[in-house]
Amino acid sequence: MVFSLARLIDTHLLVEPKFLDRFIVDHLLHANTPLPAFDWGDVVRSLPTLSESDIAVTFDLSEVTADKEFVFYHPIAGMILSHPSFYYDWGYGWREMFSTTGFLNNLKAADALPNVLAHFLHINSGGGIAWLLDVAAAAMRECKKPIYAFIEYQCCSAAYYLASQATVIKAFTRNDTIGSIGTMVSGINLDGYYEQLGIKVVEAYATRSDLKNKKENDLLAGKPEEFITTRLDPLQQQFETNVRAGRPQLNDLSDDHPVFRGETFFASEAQELGLIDGILPDLSAALREAYDLGVSVRDSNQISTNI
């Protein structure tokens, strides 16, 4: 798999820790095991026909034509990466993993197409890398077309960062896991392992470079205070600010509520708290709702323009 775990481990994360642990085990210890075959196109093509309309669902910009009205499908699954990476799926060839960069590009391009009525986010992710999420969140709030987020199984940390900007958020079951509005970083200190192998890591810094890598080295040395206050805390504040902007329903909660301290919730409780809008165990029905929402916004905009 062409993917740098070093890059993942050496970056700021908005991720559910259990999800991160599983991801690292799957891709580090079992690096030679091919990922199970999965094609988002198969998901779209297997959906029952949405009757009584010419609606089409696609995640390919080149498929958007002038003779139909489209819901643009954005799959958000697995680890959220900042830049595109690929893995090799035996029998299917190279596959691109989700990246915020790719999502942002597709979001803007699809939103500019007249025949795209709505965006549909299909989410199953425990989170990922923080970089660019604030830009993506701002772009989502600026979209002219409504955004419908549909969660299957989990929507945590960085995934909820994106979902929170949607016009509507619904979960598939009462037991889907939602939340973890928290910021963390994870790293591996291999110094002890290297020493056992007879390898000694040597570093030297220029006299006037006393602050170079200081926060990171202090973190590895068990002194994380400066790293937390200057790196993680600002990212957490951005995270919370964007969630509150996208979900004003949460503004009635106190600053020290578990929602803003990294807690996760089953969908049933998440709905009561305002993290999501409902539970709908039917993907086709969710796509129908997204389409209807798009029609409503389109018609409302036409009325406003005519007036």
mmCIF file of C-alpha atoms in Angstrom:
data_model
loop_
_atom_site.group_PDB
_atom_site.id
_atom_site.type_symbol
_atom_site.label_atom_id
_atom_site.label_comp_id
_atom_site.label_asym_id
_atom_site.label_seq_id
_atom_site.Cartn_x
_atom_site.Cartn_y
_atom_site.Cartn_z
ATOM 1 C CA MET A 1 0.000 0.000 0.000
ATOM 2 C CA VAL A 2 1.382 3.389 -0.986
ATOM 3 C CA PHE A 3 0.696 5.259 2.217
ATOM 4 C CA SER A 4 3.062 6.834 4.737
ATOM 5 C CA LEU A 5 2.295 5.887 8.315
ATOM 6 C CA ALA A 6 5.147 8.173 9.311
ATOM 7 C CA ARG A 7 3.198 11.077 7.854
ATOM 8 C CA LEU A 8 0.059 10.004 9.708
ATOM 9 C CA ILE A 9 1.792 9.576 13.040
ATOM 10 C CA ASP A 10 3.703 12.850 12.710
ATOM 11 C CA THR A 11 0.655 15.060 12.279
ATOM 12 C CA HIS A 12 -2.130 16.598 14.325
ATOM 13 C CA LEU A 13 -5.147 14.321 14.447
ATOM 14 C CA LEU A 14 -8.840 14.656 15.059
ATOM 15 C CA VAL A 15 -9.561 10.994 15.457
ATOM 16 C CA GLU A 16 -11.244 8.530 17.779
ATOM 17 C CA PRO A 17 -8.318 6.698 19.503
ATOM 18 C CA LYS A 18 -9.810 3.218 19.097
ATOM 19 C CA PHE A 19 -10.227 3.864 15.388
ATOM 20 C CA LEU A 20 -6.610 5.043 15.125
ATOM 21 C CA ASP A 21 -5.335 1.942 16.933
ATOM 22 C CA ARG A 22 -7.255 -0.342 14.593
ATOM 23 C CA PHE A 23 -6.075 1.579 11.540
ATOM 24 C CA ILE A 24 -2.421 1.337 12.555
ATOM 25 C CA VAL A 25 -2.671 -2.383 13.322
ATOM 26 C CA ASP A 26 -4.425 -3.095 10.026
ATOM 27 C CA HIS A 27 -1.964 -1.130 7.923
ATOM 28 C CA LEU A 28 1.302 -1.648 9.787
ATOM 29 C CA LEU A 29 1.224 -5.162 11.191
ATOM 30 C CA HIS A 30 -0.847 -6.491 8.295
ATOM 31 C CA ALA A 31 0.697 -4.334 5.588
ATOM 32 C CA ASN A 32 0.736 -7.138 3.028
ATOM 33 C CA THR A 33 -2.899 -8.072 3.479
ATOM 34 C CA PRO A 34 -5.054 -6.579 0.688
ATOM 35 C CA LEU A 35 -7.990 -4.491 1.795
ATOM 36 C CA PRO A 36 -11.402 -6.017 1.071
ATOM 37 C CA ALA A 37 -12.775 -5.127 -2.332
ATOM 38 C CA PHE A 38 -15.199 -2.215 -2.174
ATOM 39 C CA ASP A 39 -16.519 0.027 -4.892
ATOM 40 C CA TRP A 40 -18.626 3.065 -4.058
ATOM 41 C CA GLY A 41 -19.983 2.847 -7.578
ATOM 42 C CA ASP A 42 -21.510 -0.513 -6.688
ATOM 43 C CA VAL A 43 -23.283 1.131 -3.746
ATOM 44 C CA VAL A 44 -24.819 3.767 -5.990
ATOM 45 C CA ARG A 45 -25.702 1.341 -8.792
ATOM 46 C CA SER A 46 -27.374 -1.120 -6.397
ATOM 47 C CA LEU A 47 -29.813 1.462 -5.039
ATOM 48 C CA PRO A 48 -33.479 0.988 -5.935
ATOM 49 C CA THR A 49 -34.659 3.348 -8.663
ATOM 50 C CA LEU A 50 -35.871 6.631 -7.230
ATOM 51 C CA SER A 51 -39.294 6.584 -8.828
ATOM 52 C CA GLU A 52 -41.348 9.480 -10.179
ATOM 53 C CA SER A 53 -38.318 11.597 -11.054
ATOM 54 C CA ASP A 54 -35.375 11.807 -13.382
ATOM 55 C CA ILE A 55 -32.960 12.070 -10.471
ATOM 56 C CA ALA A 56 -29.555 10.446 -10.794
ATOM 57 C CA VAL A 57 -26.870 9.807 -8.186
ATOM 58 C CA THR A 58 -23.196 10.075 -9.085
ATOM 59 C CA PHE A 59 -19.783 10.733 -7.595
ATOM 60 C CA ASP A 60 -18.205 11.357 -10.990
ATOM 61 C CA LEU A 61 -18.252 14.947 -12.270
ATOM 62 C CA SER A 62 -17.996 13.741 -15.869
ATOM 63 C CA GLU A 63 -21.334 11.907 -15.534
ATOM 64 C CA VAL A 64 -23.332 15.054 -14.766
ATOM 65 C CA THR A 65 -25.405 15.812 -17.871
ATOM 66 C CA ALA A 66 -28.023 18.399 -18.790
ATOM 67 C CA ASP A 67 -30.927 15.940 -19.162
ATOM 68 C CA LYS A 68 -31.162 14.878 -15.507
ATOM 69 C CA GLU A 69 -31.095 16.304 -12.001
ATOM 70 C CA PHE A 70 -28.334 14.919 -9.804
ATOM 71 C CA VAL A 71 -27.525 14.292 -6.191
ATOM 72 C CA PHE A 72 -23.736 14.342 -5.949
ATOM 73 C CA TYR A 73 -22.477 11.496 -3.771
ATOM 74 C CA HIS A 74 -19.430 12.085 -1.518
ATOM 75 C CA PRO A 75 -18.245 8.868 0.217
ATOM 76 C CA ILE A 76 -16.354 9.626 3.444
ATOM 77 C CA ALA A 77 -15.040 6.297 4.701
ATOM 78 C CA GLY A 78 -12.005 5.125 6.628
ATOM 79 C CA MET A 79 -9.179 7.367 7.765
ATOM 80 C CA ILE A 80 -9.591 11.007 6.719
ATOM 81 C CA LEU A 81 -6.344 12.043 5.034
ATOM 82 C CA SER A 82 -5.365 15.545 4.004
ATOM 83 C CA HIS A 83 -3.924 14.564 0.605
ATOM 84 C CA PRO A 84 -4.776 11.726 -1.780
ATOM 85 C CA SER A 85 -3.138 8.378 -1.112
ATOM 86 C CA PHE A 86 -3.680 5.016 -2.738
ATOM 87 C CA TYR A 87 -3.787 1.335 -1.841
ATOM 88 C CA TYR A 88 -3.682 -1.676 -4.116
ATOM 89 C CA ASP A 89 -6.843 -3.764 -4.025
ATOM 90 C CA TRP A 90 -6.087 -7.164 -5.586
ATOM 91 C CA GLY A 91 -8.356 -7.780 -8.551
ATOM 92 C CA TYR A 92 -9.405 -4.159 -8.776
ATOM 93 C CA GLY A 93 -6.125 -2.253 -9.069
ATOM 94 C CA TRP A 94 -5.208 1.034 -7.450
ATOM 95 C CA ARG A 95 -7.864 2.744 -5.375
ATOM 96 C CA GLU A 96 -7.817 6.249 -3.972
ATOM 97 C CA MET A 97 -8.420 6.732 -0.255
ATOM 98 C CA PHE A 98 -10.533 9.621 1.010
ATOM 99 C CA SER A 99 -8.766 12.961 1.262
ATOM 100 C CA THR A 100 -10.020 16.382 2.345
ATOM 101 C CA THR A 101 -8.237 17.900 -0.657
ATOM 102 C CA GLY A 102 -10.139 15.707 -3.105
ATOM 103 C CA PHE A 103 -13.419 16.240 -1.257
ATOM 104 C CA LEU A 104 -12.986 20.015 -1.343
ATOM 105 C CA ASN A 105 -12.266 20.005 -5.078
ATOM 106 C CA ASN A 106 -15.292 17.812 -5.853
ATOM 107 C CA LEU A 107 -17.536 19.822 -3.552
ATOM 108 C CA LYS A 108 -16.747 23.127 -5.271
ATOM 109 C CA ALA A 109 -16.918 21.692 -8.779
ATOM 110 C CA ALA A 110 -20.213 19.877 -8.193
ATOM 111 C CA ASP A 111 -21.792 22.868 -6.475
ATOM 112 C CA ALA A 112 -21.129 24.996 -9.562
ATOM 113 C CA LEU A 113 -23.012 22.586 -11.870
ATOM 114 C CA PRO A 114 -26.632 23.719 -12.465
ATOM 115 C CA ASN A 115 -28.003 20.166 -12.612
ATOM 116 C CA VAL A 116 -26.548 19.170 -9.235
ATOM 117 C CA LEU A 117 -29.341 19.875 -6.753
ATOM 118 C CA ALA A 118 -27.758 18.558 -3.552
ATOM 119 C CA HIS A 119 -24.659 17.020 -2.000
ATOM 120 C CA PHE A 120 -24.917 13.670 -0.199
ATOM 121 C CA LEU A 121 -22.224 12.747 2.347
ATOM 122 C CA HIS A 122 -22.181 9.007 3.088
ATOM 123 C CA ILE A 123 -20.077 8.706 6.233
ATOM 124 C CA ASN A 124 -18.398 5.834 8.057
ATOM 125 C CA SER A 125 -15.216 7.201 9.615
ATOM 126 C CA GLY A 126 -13.570 7.527 13.005
ATOM 127 C CA GLY A 127 -11.659 10.656 11.985
ATOM 128 C CA GLY A 128 -8.234 11.572 10.740
ATOM 129 C CA ILE A 129 -5.876 14.435 9.947
ATOM 130 C CA ALA A 130 -6.884 17.960 10.943
ATOM 131 C CA TRP A 131 -5.168 19.916 8.179
ATOM 132 C CA LEU A 132 -7.552 21.657 5.728
ATOM 133 C CA LEU A 133 -10.724 20.765 7.643
ATOM 134 C CA ASP A 134 -11.333 24.411 8.575
ATOM 135 C CA VAL A 135 -11.110 25.394 4.899
ATOM 136 C CA ALA A 136 -13.446 22.546 3.902
ATOM 137 C CA ALA A 137 -15.929 23.534 6.615
ATOM 138 C CA ALA A 138 -15.989 27.144 5.390
ATOM 139 C CA ALA A 139 -16.484 25.970 1.790
ATOM 140 C CA MET A 140 -19.376 23.746 2.860
ATOM 141 C CA ARG A 141 -21.116 26.688 4.538
ATOM 142 C CA GLU A 142 -20.723 28.679 1.315
ATOM 143 C CA CYS A 143 -22.306 26.010 -0.905
ATOM 144 C CA LYS A 144 -25.371 27.101 -2.848
ATOM 145 C CA LYS A 145 -26.750 23.560 -2.862
ATOM 146 C CA PRO A 146 -27.884 21.850 0.380
ATOM 147 C CA ILE A 147 -25.693 19.170 1.967
ATOM 148 C CA TYR A 148 -27.208 16.004 3.410
ATOM 149 C CA ALA A 149 -25.030 13.841 5.688
ATOM 150 C CA PHE A 150 -25.934 10.183 6.207
ATOM 151 C CA ILE A 151 -24.011 8.191 8.825
ATOM 152 C CA GLU A 152 -23.561 4.443 8.810
ATOM 153 C CA TYR A 153 -21.816 2.964 11.855
ATOM 154 C CA GLN A 154 -19.620 5.868 12.989
ATOM 155 C CA CYS A 155 -18.996 9.562 12.494
ATOM 156 C CA CYS A 156 -16.340 10.753 14.910
ATOM 157 C CA SER A 157 -13.790 13.525 15.302
ATOM 158 C CA ALA A 158 -12.639 14.798 11.879
ATOM 159 C CA ALA A 159 -15.595 13.036 10.236
ATOM 160 C CA TYR A 160 -18.015 14.920 12.481
ATOM 161 C CA TYR A 161 -16.093 18.133 11.755
ATOM 162 C CA LEU A 162 -17.276 17.727 8.142
ATOM 163 C CA ALA A 163 -20.722 16.324 8.944
ATOM 164 C CA SER A 164 -21.493 19.227 11.277
ATOM 165 C CA GLN A 165 -21.539 21.596 8.301
ATOM 166 C CA ALA A 166 -24.341 19.707 6.562
ATOM 167 C CA THR A 167 -27.860 21.087 6.262
ATOM 168 C CA VAL A 168 -29.259 17.789 7.564
ATOM 169 C CA ILE A 169 -27.523 14.964 9.463
ATOM 170 C CA LYS A 170 -29.149 11.561 9.899
ATOM 171 C CA ALA A 171 -27.886 8.209 11.131
ATOM 172 C CA PHE A 172 -28.702 4.727 9.892
ATOM 173 C CA THR A 173 -29.328 3.076 13.289
ATOM 174 C CA ARG A 174 -29.850 4.085 16.904
ATOM 175 C CA ASN A 175 -26.495 2.491 17.729
ATOM 176 C CA ASP A 176 -24.270 4.397 15.303
ATOM 177 C CA THR A 177 -21.434 6.157 17.138
ATOM 178 C CA ILE A 178 -21.274 9.937 16.838
ATOM 179 C CA GLY A 179 -19.210 12.718 18.403
ATOM 180 C CA SER A 180 -15.653 12.789 19.752
ATOM 181 C CA ILE A 181 -15.303 16.537 19.236
ATOM 182 C CA GLY A 182 -11.760 16.397 20.541
ATOM 183 C CA THR A 183 -8.202 16.851 19.318
ATOM 184 C CA MET A 184 -5.228 14.579 19.875
ATOM 185 C CA VAL A 185 -1.879 13.648 18.423
ATOM 186 C CA SER A 186 -0.303 10.213 18.469
ATOM 187 C CA GLY A 187 3.312 9.260 17.980
ATOM 188 C CA ILE A 188 5.702 6.377 18.427
ATOM 189 C CA ASN A 189 9.063 6.776 20.166
ATOM 190 C CA LEU A 190 11.384 4.136 18.720
ATOM 191 C CA ASP A 191 14.549 5.226 20.550
ATOM 192 C CA GLY A 192 14.502 2.245 22.917
ATOM 193 C CA TYR A 193 13.992 -0.185 20.054
ATOM 194 C CA TYR A 194 16.833 1.368 18.076
ATOM 195 C CA GLU A 195 19.144 1.121 21.095
ATOM 196 C CA GLN A 196 18.438 -2.615 21.375
ATOM 197 C CA LEU A 197 19.520 -2.942 17.754
ATOM 198 C CA GLY A 198 22.687 -1.009 18.460
ATOM 199 C CA ILE A 199 21.417 2.072 16.611
ATOM 200 C CA LYS A 200 21.976 5.458 18.233
ATOM 201 C CA VAL A 201 20.095 8.534 17.031
ATOM 202 C CA VAL A 202 22.282 11.643 17.055
ATOM 203 C CA GLU A 203 20.985 15.227 16.715
ATOM 204 C CA ALA A 204 22.751 18.548 16.881
ATOM 205 C CA TYR A 205 21.261 22.036 16.590
ATOM 206 C CA ALA A 206 22.817 25.382 15.743
ATOM 207 C CA THR A 207 23.328 27.752 18.671
ATOM 208 C CA ARG A 208 20.466 29.987 17.534
ATOM 209 C CA SER A 209 18.193 27.046 16.720
ATOM 210 C CA ASP A 210 17.324 26.218 20.319
ATOM 211 C CA LEU A 211 13.572 26.228 19.581
ATOM 212 C CA LYS A 212 13.787 24.006 16.510
ATOM 213 C CA ASN A 213 11.712 20.837 17.158
ATOM 214 C CA LYS A 214 11.583 21.791 20.854
ATOM 215 C CA LYS A 215 7.837 21.196 21.276
ATOM 216 C CA GLU A 216 8.013 17.821 19.530
ATOM 217 C CA ASN A 217 11.129 16.712 21.431
ATOM 218 C CA ASP A 218 9.587 17.776 24.747
ATOM 219 C CA LEU A 219 6.467 15.798 23.848
ATOM 220 C CA LEU A 220 8.525 12.672 23.210
ATOM 221 C CA ALA A 221 10.393 13.282 26.475
ATOM 222 C CA GLY A 222 7.152 13.240 28.453
ATOM 223 C CA LYS A 223 6.725 17.020 28.734
ATOM 224 C CA PRO A 224 3.690 17.725 26.504
ATOM 225 C CA GLU A 225 2.476 20.968 28.108
ATOM 226 C CA GLU A 226 3.798 23.419 25.495
ATOM 227 C CA PHE A 227 2.746 21.211 22.594
ATOM 228 C CA ILE A 228 -0.769 20.973 24.013
ATOM 229 C CA THR A 229 -1.202 24.704 24.590
ATOM 230 C CA THR A 230 0.356 25.904 21.328
ATOM 231 C CA ARG A 231 -0.727 23.145 18.916
ATOM 232 C CA LEU A 232 -3.620 21.011 20.157
ATOM 233 C CA ASP A 233 -5.606 23.662 22.034
ATOM 234 C CA PRO A 234 -5.800 26.081 19.053
ATOM 235 C CA LEU A 235 -6.898 23.234 16.773
ATOM 236 C CA GLN A 236 -9.523 22.220 19.317
ATOM 237 C CA GLN A 237 -10.834 25.789 19.458
ATOM 238 C CA GLN A 238 -11.116 25.863 15.654
ATOM 239 C CA PHE A 239 -12.907 22.519 15.749
ATOM 240 C CA GLU A 240 -15.462 23.671 18.316
ATOM 241 C CA THR A 241 -15.984 27.046 16.604
ATOM 242 C CA ASN A 242 -16.728 25.380 13.280
ATOM 243 C CA VAL A 243 -19.036 22.790 14.847
ATOM 244 C CA ARG A 244 -20.994 25.545 16.605
ATOM 245 C CA ALA A 245 -21.207 27.518 13.349
ATOM 246 C CA GLY A 246 -22.546 24.502 11.476
ATOM 247 C CA ARG A 247 -24.792 23.240 14.283
ATOM 248 C CA PRO A 248 -26.230 26.247 16.151
ATOM 249 C CA GLN A 249 -28.469 23.707 17.943
ATOM 250 C CA LEU A 250 -25.432 22.949 20.104
ATOM 251 C CA ASN A 251 -24.923 26.524 21.284
ATOM 252 C CA ASP A 252 -27.297 25.968 24.199
ATOM 253 C CA LEU A 253 -24.865 23.414 25.639
ATOM 254 C CA SER A 254 -22.349 24.627 28.199
ATOM 255 C CA ASP A 255 -18.683 24.898 27.269
ATOM 256 C CA ASP A 256 -17.839 22.025 29.609
ATOM 257 C CA HIS A 257 -20.568 19.711 28.314
ATOM 258 C CA PRO A 258 -19.259 16.223 27.398
ATOM 259 C CA VAL A 259 -20.145 16.958 23.750
ATOM 260 C CA PHE A 260 -17.252 19.445 23.610
ATOM 261 C CA ARG A 261 -14.856 17.336 25.646
ATOM 262 C CA GLY A 262 -14.428 14.452 23.220
ATOM 263 C CA GLU A 263 -17.251 12.159 24.339
ATOM 264 C CA THR A 264 -19.028 9.854 21.881
ATOM 265 C CA PHE A 265 -22.719 8.993 21.839
ATOM 266 C CA PHE A 266 -25.098 6.500 20.298
ATOM 267 C CA ALA A 267 -27.253 8.094 17.614
ATOM 268 C CA SER A 268 -30.346 8.021 19.818
ATOM 269 C CA GLU A 269 -28.646 10.267 22.403
ATOM 270 C CA ALA A 270 -26.861 12.293 19.734
ATOM 271 C CA GLN A 271 -30.257 13.239 18.333
ATOM 272 C CA GLU A 272 -31.454 14.430 21.728
ATOM 273 C CA LEU A 273 -28.318 16.562 22.118
ATOM 274 C CA GLY A 274 -28.605 18.110 18.654
ATOM 275 C CA LEU A 275 -25.582 16.427 17.091
ATOM 276 C CA ILE A 276 -27.837 14.868 14.433
ATOM 277 C CA ASP A 277 -31.365 15.481 13.169
ATOM 278 C CA GLY A 278 -32.784 11.986 13.041
ATOM 279 C CA ILE A 279 -32.442 8.251 12.418
ATOM 280 C CA LEU A 280 -33.401 6.761 9.067
ATOM 281 C CA PRO A 281 -32.603 3.073 8.365
ATOM 282 C CA ASP A 282 -32.952 3.411 4.596
ATOM 283 C CA LEU A 283 -30.208 4.723 2.299
ATOM 284 C CA SER A 284 -32.564 5.198 -0.645
ATOM 285 C CA ALA A 285 -34.975 7.173 1.516
ATOM 286 C CA ALA A 286 -32.086 9.360 2.673
ATOM 287 C CA LEU A 287 -31.114 10.048 -0.942
ATOM 288 C CA ARG A 288 -34.753 10.875 -1.668
ATOM 289 C CA GLU A 289 -34.758 13.357 1.214
ATOM 290 C CA ALA A 290 -31.545 14.922 -0.088
ATOM 291 C CA TYR A 291 -33.094 15.278 -3.542
ATOM 292 C CA ASP A 292 -36.317 16.769 -2.168
ATOM 293 C CA LEU A 293 -34.271 19.201 -0.084
ATOM 294 C CA GLY A 294 -32.386 20.226 -3.224
ATOM 295 C CA VAL A 295 -35.637 20.789 -5.131
ATOM 296 C CA SER A 296 -36.982 22.890 -2.262
ATOM 297 C CA VAL A 297 -33.872 25.081 -2.178
ATOM 298 C CA ARG A 298 -33.836 25.396 -5.968
ATOM 299 C CA ASP A 299 -37.520 26.427 -6.098
ATOM 300 C CA SER A 300 -37.057 28.857 -3.220
ATOM 301 C CA ASN A 301 -34.113 30.494 -4.967
ATOM 302 C CA GLN A 302 -36.112 30.786 -8.203
ATOM 303 C CA ILE A 303 -38.962 32.497 -6.379
ATOM 304 C CA SER A 304 -36.537 34.894 -4.723
ATOM 305 C CA THR A 305 -34.902 35.676 -8.071
ATOM 306 C CA ASN A 306 -38.251 36.274 -9.767
ATOM 307 C CA ILE A 307 -39.359 38.610 -6.996
#
